[in-house]
Short mmCIF file of C-alpha atoms and ligand atoms in Angstrom, two decimals:
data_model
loop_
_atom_site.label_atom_id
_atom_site.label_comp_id
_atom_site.label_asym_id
_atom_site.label_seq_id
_atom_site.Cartn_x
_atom_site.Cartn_y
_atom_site.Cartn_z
CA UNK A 1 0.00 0.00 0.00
CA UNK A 2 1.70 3.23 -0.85
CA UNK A 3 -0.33 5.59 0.50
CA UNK A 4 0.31 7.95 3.59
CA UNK A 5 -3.01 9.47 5.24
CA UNK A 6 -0.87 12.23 6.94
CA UNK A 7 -0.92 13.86 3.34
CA UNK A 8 -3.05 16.75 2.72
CA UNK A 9 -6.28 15.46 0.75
CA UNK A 10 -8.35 18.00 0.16
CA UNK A 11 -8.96 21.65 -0.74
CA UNK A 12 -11.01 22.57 2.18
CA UNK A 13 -8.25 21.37 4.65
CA UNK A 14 -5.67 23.31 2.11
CA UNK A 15 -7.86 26.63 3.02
CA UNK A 16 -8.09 25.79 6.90
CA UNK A 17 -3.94 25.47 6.61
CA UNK A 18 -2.97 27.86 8.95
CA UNK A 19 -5.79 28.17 11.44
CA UNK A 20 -5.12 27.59 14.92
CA UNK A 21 -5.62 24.42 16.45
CA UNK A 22 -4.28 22.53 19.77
CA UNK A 23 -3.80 19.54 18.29
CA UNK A 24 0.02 20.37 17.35
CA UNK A 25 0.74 22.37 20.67
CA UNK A 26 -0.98 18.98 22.37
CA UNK A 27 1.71 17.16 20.93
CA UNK A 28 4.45 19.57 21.47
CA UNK A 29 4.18 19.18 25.28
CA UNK A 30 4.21 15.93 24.10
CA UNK A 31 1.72 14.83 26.46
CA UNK A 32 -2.54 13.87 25.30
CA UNK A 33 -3.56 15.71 28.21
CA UNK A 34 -7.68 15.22 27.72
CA UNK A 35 -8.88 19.26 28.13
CA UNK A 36 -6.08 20.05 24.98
CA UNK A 37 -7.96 17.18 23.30
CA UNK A 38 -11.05 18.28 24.15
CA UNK A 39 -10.19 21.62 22.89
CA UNK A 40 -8.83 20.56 19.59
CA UNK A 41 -12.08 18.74 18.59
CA UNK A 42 -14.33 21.47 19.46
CA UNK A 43 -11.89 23.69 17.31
CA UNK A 44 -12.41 20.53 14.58
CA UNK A 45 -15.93 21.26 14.65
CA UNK A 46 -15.87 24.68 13.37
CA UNK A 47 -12.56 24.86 11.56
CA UNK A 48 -11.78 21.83 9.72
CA UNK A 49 -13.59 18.26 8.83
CA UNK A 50 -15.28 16.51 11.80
CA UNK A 51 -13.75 13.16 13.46
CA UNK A 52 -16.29 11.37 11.68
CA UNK A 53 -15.44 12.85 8.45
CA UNK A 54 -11.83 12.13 8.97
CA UNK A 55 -12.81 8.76 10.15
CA UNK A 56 -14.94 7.82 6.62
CA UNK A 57 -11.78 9.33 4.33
CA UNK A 58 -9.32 6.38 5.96
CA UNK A 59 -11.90 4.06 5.48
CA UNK A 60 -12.28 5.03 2.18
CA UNK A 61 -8.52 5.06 1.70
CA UNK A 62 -8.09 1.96 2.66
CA UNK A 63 -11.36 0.67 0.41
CA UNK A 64 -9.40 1.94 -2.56
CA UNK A 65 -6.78 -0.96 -2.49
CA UNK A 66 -7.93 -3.78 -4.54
CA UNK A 67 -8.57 -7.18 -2.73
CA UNK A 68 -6.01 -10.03 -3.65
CA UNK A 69 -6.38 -13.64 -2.70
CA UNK A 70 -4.08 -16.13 -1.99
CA UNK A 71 -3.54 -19.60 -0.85
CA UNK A 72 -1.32 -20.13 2.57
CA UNK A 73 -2.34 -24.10 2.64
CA UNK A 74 -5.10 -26.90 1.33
CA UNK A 75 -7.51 -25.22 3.22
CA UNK A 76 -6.00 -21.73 4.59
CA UNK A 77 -7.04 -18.83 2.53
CA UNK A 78 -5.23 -15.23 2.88
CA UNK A 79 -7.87 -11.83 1.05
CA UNK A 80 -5.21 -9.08 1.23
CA UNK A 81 -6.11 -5.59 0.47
CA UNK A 82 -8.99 -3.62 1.93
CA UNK A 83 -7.55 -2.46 5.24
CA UNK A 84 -4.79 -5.37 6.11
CA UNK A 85 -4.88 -8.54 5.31
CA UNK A 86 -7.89 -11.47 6.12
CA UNK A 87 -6.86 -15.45 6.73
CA UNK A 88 -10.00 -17.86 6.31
CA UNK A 89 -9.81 -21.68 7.78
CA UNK A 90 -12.25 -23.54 5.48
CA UNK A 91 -13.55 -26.82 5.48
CA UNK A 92 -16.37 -29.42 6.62
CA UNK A 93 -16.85 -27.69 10.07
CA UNK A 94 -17.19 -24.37 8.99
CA UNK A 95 -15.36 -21.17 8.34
CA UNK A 96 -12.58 -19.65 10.78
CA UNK A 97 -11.77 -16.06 9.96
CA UNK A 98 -8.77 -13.96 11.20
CA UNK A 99 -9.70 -10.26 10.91
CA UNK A 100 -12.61 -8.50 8.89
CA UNK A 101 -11.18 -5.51 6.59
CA UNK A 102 -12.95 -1.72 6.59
CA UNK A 103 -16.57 -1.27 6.97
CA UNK A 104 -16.94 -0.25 2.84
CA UNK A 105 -14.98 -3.56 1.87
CA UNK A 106 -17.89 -5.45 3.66
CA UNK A 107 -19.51 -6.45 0.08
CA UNK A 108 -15.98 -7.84 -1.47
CA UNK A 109 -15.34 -9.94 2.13
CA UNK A 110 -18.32 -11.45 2.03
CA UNK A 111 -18.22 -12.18 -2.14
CA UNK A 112 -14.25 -13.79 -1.19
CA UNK A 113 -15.90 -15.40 1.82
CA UNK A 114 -18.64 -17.14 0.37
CA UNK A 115 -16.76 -18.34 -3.19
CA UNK A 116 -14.52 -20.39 -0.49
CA UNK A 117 -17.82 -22.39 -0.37
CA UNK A 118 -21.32 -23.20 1.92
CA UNK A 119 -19.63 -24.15 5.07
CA UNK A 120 -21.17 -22.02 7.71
CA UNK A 121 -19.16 -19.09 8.86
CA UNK A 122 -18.22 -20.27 12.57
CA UNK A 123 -15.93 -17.95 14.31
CA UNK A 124 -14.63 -14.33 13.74
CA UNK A 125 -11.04 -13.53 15.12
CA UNK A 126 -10.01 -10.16 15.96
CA UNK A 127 -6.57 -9.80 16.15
CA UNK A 128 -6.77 -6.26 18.38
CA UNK A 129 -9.17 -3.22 18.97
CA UNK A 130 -8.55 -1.41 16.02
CA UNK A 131 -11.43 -0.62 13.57
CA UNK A 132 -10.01 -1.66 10.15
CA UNK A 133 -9.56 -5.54 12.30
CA UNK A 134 -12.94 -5.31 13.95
CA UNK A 135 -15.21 -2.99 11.38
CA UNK A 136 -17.14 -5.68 9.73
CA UNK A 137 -17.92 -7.66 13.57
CA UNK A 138 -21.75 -6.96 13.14
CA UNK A 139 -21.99 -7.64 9.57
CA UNK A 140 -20.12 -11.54 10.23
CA UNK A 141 -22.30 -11.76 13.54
CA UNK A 142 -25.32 -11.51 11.65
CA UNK A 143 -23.99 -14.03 9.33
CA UNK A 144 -23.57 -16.81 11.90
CA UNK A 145 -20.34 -16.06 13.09
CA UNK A 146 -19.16 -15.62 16.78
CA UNK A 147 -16.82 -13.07 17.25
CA UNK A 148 -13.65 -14.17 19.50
CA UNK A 149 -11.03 -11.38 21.26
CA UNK A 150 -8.85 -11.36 23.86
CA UNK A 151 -11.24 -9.59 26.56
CA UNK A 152 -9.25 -5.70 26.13
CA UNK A 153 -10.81 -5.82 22.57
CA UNK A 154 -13.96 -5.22 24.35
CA UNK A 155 -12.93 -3.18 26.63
CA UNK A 156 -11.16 -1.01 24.12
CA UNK A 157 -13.91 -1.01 21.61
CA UNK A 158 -16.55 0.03 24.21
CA UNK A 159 -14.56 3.14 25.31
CA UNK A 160 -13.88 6.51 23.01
CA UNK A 161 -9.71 7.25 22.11
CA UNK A 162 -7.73 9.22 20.16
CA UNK A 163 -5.21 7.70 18.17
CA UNK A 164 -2.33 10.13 17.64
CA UNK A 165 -0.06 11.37 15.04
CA UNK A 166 -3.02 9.50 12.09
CA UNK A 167 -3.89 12.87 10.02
CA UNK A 168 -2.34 16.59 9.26
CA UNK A 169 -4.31 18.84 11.00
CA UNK A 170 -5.52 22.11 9.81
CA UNK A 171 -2.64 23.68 11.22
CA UNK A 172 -0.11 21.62 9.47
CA UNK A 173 0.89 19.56 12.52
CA UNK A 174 0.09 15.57 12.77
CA UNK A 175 -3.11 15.29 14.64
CA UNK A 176 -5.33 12.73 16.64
CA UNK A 177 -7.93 10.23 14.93
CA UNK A 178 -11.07 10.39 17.08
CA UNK A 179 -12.93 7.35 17.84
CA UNK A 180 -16.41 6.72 19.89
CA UNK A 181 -17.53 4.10 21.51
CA UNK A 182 -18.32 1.34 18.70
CA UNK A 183 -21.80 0.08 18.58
CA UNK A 184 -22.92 -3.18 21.59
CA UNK A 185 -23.62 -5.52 17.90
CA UNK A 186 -19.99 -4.84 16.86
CA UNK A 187 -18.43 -6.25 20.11
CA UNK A 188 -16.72 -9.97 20.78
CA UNK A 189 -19.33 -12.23 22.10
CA UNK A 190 -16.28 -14.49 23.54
CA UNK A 191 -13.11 -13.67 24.84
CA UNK A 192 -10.69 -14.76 27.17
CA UNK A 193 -7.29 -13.58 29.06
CA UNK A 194 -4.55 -15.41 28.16
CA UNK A 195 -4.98 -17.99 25.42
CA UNK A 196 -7.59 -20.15 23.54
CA UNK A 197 -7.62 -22.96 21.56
CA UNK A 198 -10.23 -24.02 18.50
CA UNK A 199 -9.80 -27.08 16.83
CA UNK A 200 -11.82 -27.59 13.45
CA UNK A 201 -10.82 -28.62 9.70
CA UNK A 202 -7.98 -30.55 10.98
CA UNK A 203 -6.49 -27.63 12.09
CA UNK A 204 -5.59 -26.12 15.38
CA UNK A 205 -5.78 -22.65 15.76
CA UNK A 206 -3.59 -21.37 18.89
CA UNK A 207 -4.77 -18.07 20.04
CA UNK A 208 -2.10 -16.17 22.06
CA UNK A 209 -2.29 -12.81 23.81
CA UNK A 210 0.74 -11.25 24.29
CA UNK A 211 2.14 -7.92 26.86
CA UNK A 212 1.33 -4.60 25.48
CA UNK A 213 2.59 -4.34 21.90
CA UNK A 214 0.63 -2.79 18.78
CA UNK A 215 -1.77 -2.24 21.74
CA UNK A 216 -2.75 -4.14 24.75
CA UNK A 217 -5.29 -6.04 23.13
CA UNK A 218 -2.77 -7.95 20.72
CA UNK A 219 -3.24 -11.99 19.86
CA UNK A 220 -1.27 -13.82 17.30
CA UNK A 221 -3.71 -16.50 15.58
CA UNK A 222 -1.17 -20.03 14.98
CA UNK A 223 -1.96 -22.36 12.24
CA UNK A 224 -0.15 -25.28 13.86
CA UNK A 225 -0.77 -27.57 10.98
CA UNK A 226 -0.70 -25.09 7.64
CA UNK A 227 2.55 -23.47 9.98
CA UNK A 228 0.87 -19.96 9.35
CA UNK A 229 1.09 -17.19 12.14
CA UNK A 230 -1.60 -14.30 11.50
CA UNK A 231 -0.26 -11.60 13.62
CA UNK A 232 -2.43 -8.39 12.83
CA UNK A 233 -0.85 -5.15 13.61
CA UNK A 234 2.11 -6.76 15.48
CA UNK A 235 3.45 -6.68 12.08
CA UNK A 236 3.60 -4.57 9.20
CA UNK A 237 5.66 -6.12 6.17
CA UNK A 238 8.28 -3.94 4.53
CA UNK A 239 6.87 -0.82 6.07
CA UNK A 240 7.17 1.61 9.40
CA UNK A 241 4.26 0.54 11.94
CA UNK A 242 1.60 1.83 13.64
CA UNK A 243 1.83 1.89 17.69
CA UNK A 244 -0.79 3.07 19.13
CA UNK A 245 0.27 4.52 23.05
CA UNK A 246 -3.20 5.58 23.79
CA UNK A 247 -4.18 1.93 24.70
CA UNK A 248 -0.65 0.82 25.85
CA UNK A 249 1.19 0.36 22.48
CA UNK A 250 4.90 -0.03 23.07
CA UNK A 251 7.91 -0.23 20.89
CA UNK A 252 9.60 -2.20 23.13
CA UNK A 253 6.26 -4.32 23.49
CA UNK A 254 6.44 -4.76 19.37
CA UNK A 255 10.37 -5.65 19.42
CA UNK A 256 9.76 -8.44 22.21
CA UNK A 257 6.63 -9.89 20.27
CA UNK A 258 9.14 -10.04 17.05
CA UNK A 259 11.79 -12.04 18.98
CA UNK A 260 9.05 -13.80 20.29
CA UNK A 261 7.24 -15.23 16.90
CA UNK A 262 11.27 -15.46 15.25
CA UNK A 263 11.10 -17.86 18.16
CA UNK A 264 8.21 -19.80 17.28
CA UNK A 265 8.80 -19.66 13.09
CA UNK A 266 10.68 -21.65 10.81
CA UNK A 267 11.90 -20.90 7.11
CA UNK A 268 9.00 -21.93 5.62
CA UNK A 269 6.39 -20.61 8.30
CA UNK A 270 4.23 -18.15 6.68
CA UNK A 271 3.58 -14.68 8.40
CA UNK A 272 0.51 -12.50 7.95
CA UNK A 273 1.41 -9.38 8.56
CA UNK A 274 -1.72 -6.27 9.64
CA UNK A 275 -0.52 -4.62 6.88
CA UNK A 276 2.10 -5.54 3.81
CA UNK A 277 2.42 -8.56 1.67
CA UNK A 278 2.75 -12.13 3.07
CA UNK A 279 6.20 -12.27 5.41
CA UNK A 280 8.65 -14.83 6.32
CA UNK A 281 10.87 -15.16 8.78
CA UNK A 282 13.61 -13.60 7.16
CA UNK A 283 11.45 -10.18 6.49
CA UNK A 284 10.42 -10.06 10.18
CA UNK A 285 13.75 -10.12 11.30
CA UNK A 286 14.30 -6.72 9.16
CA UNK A 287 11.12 -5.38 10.75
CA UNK A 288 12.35 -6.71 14.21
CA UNK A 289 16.54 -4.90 13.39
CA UNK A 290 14.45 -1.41 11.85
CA UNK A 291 12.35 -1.30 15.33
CA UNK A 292 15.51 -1.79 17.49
CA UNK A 293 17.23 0.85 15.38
CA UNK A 294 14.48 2.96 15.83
CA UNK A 295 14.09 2.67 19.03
CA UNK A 296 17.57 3.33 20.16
CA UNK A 297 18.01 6.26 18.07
CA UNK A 298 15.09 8.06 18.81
CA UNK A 299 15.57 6.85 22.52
CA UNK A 300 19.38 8.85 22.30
CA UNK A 301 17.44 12.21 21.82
CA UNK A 302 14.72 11.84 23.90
CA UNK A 303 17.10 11.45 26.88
CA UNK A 304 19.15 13.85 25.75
CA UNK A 305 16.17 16.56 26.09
CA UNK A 306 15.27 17.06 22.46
CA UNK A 307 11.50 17.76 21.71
CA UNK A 308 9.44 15.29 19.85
CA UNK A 309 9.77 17.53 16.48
CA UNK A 310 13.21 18.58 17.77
CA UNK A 311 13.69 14.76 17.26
CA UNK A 312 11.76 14.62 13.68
CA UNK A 313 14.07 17.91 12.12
CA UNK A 314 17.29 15.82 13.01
CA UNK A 315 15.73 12.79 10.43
CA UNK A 316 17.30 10.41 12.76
CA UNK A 317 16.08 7.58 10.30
CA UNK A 318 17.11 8.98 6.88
CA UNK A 319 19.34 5.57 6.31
CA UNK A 320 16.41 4.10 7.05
CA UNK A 321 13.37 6.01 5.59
CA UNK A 322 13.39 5.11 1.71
CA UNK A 323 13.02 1.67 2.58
CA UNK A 324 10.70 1.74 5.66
CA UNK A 325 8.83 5.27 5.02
CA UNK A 326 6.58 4.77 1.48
CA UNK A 327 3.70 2.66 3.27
CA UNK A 328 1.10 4.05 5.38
CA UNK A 329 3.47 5.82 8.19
CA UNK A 330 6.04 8.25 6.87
CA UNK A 331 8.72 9.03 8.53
CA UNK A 332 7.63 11.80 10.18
CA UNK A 333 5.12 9.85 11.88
CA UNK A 334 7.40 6.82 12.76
CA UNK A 335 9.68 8.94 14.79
CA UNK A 336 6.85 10.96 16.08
CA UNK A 337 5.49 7.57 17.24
CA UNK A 338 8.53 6.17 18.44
CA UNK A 339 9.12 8.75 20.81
CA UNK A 340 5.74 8.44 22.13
CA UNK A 341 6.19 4.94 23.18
CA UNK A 342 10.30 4.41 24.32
ZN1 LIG B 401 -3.97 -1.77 14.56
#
């Protein structure tokens, strides 16, 4: 996916460019204290496009990529495109589904999901909280499926946040994404703590939360039998990630999950990344060397006092940036991000 949704996008934010808002001074003080927040989305609401308005353009962003579908095993099915990546178990005792694209793609997942065949859809994985993982919960729900989380999922999804650094504000500065509460139908109607087990098609899927990461709602799905590990957004593919610190993202959460699954994964394992083509073990240990990289550098100026954008004008990553920066967090972001959650 090459396409960055800190870039400007339309006209009427190109106008507001320049008016005043708190959402850059918020992140100056490099803090997300909750009355600056506050502030900045009343200021949204008469200066510049609403939450929800920025909300629908990144769904629609990620709507634009085209779906592609591939085959991880006899009966393991990857749909890539649409907001990350979807893996379908398939077979006599119904359909097992890792993830569920944006709300828009809804038509296309369930055209993919029912040319697998008329097994019932069984069970509905979310990999974390996030909204392009969890979008389409009521639409598989009302298909039949259960929807299975680790138990913060819920609690994440039934609370509001702001995710930071997602947009370009009005004023030019990287902003918060604003999300409410979603909707009681859209919530897990299982969870559990620490792991879970299903067994079905032959297969046995291991479910496995792990410490604050991507989040602290995380799981990595195992395909003990097809040796595929689905690990949502504790792994983007070829590109700078997203952590999200609001609801305890980490980078040194994500770099222990990577040594973690490099643990777990042979040569021929096949990795689903959140976001990016299929992975091996050999392209998550780049990911895993890029975050430690990251980490330390941006770690260096931090303690040495620097700002947060002090820390983005020294382009401590600019080795690193033509290879890691084209997907959908620039660099900008990434170190932005970085220093947010060392
Ligand atoms: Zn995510």
């Amino acid at each position: 996916m090459k396409f960055n949704f800190s870039q400007k996008q339309t006209s009427r934010r190109e106008i507001l460019r320049g008016s005043a808002t708190l959402a850059g001074s918020a992140f100056l003080a490099q803090l997300f204290p909750a009355t600056l927040l506050r502030a900045s989305a009343a200021g949204y609401a008469q200066q510049g496009p609403s939450p929800a308005e920025l909300l629908a353009d990144m769904r629609a962003k990620f709507n634009a990529v085209p779906m592609e579908t591939q085959k991880l095993a006899d009966n393991v099915t990857m749909f890539d495109g649409p907001g990350g990546a979807v893996t379908v178990l398939n077979g006599p005792d119904g359909k097992f589904v890792v993830d569920s694209f944006v709300a828009p793609a809804w038509p296309r997942l369930k055209a993919a999901l029912d040319g697998l065949g008329n097994a019932p859809l069984k069970y509905v994985i979310n990999t974390h909280w996030h909204f392009d993982h969890t979008d389409n919960n009521a639409h598989l729900h009302a298909t039949g499926a259960t929807v299975l989380a680790h138990e913060n999922t819920t609690k994440r999804m039934s609370e509001p946040h702001d995710l930071p650094v997602l947009y370009r504000g009005p004023d030019g500065a990287l902003a918060s994404l604003h999300f409410d509460p979603s909707p009681v139908e859209a919530l897990p109607q299982q969870t559990f703590a620490a792991s879970y087990q299903l067994q079905a098609n032959g297969e046995t899927l291991s479910l496995q939360h792990v410490p604050p990461a991507h989040t602290d709602s995380d799981i990595y799905v195992h395909f003990q039998e097809a040796n595929v590990i689905s690990l949502g957004d504790l792994f983007f593919n070829g590109m700078y990630p997203y952590i999200d610190p609001g609801t305890g993202g980490t980078i040194a959460g994500m770099i222990a999950v990577a040594d973690k699954i490099l643990s777990l994964a042979d040569n021929d394992t096949k990795i689903v990344a959140g976001h990016g083509p299929l992975g091996t073990k050999a392209d998550l240990t780049k990911s895993r060397d890029m975050l430690v990289t990251s980490r330390d550098r941006v770690q260096k100026l931090k303690s040495a006092g620097k700002s947060a954008l002090d820390a983005v004008a020294e382009k401590p990553l600019a080795d690193l940036d033509p290879v890691w920066g084209n997907g959908i967090i620039n660099s900008e972001q990434w170190v932005q991000i970085v220093y947010l959650t060392v």
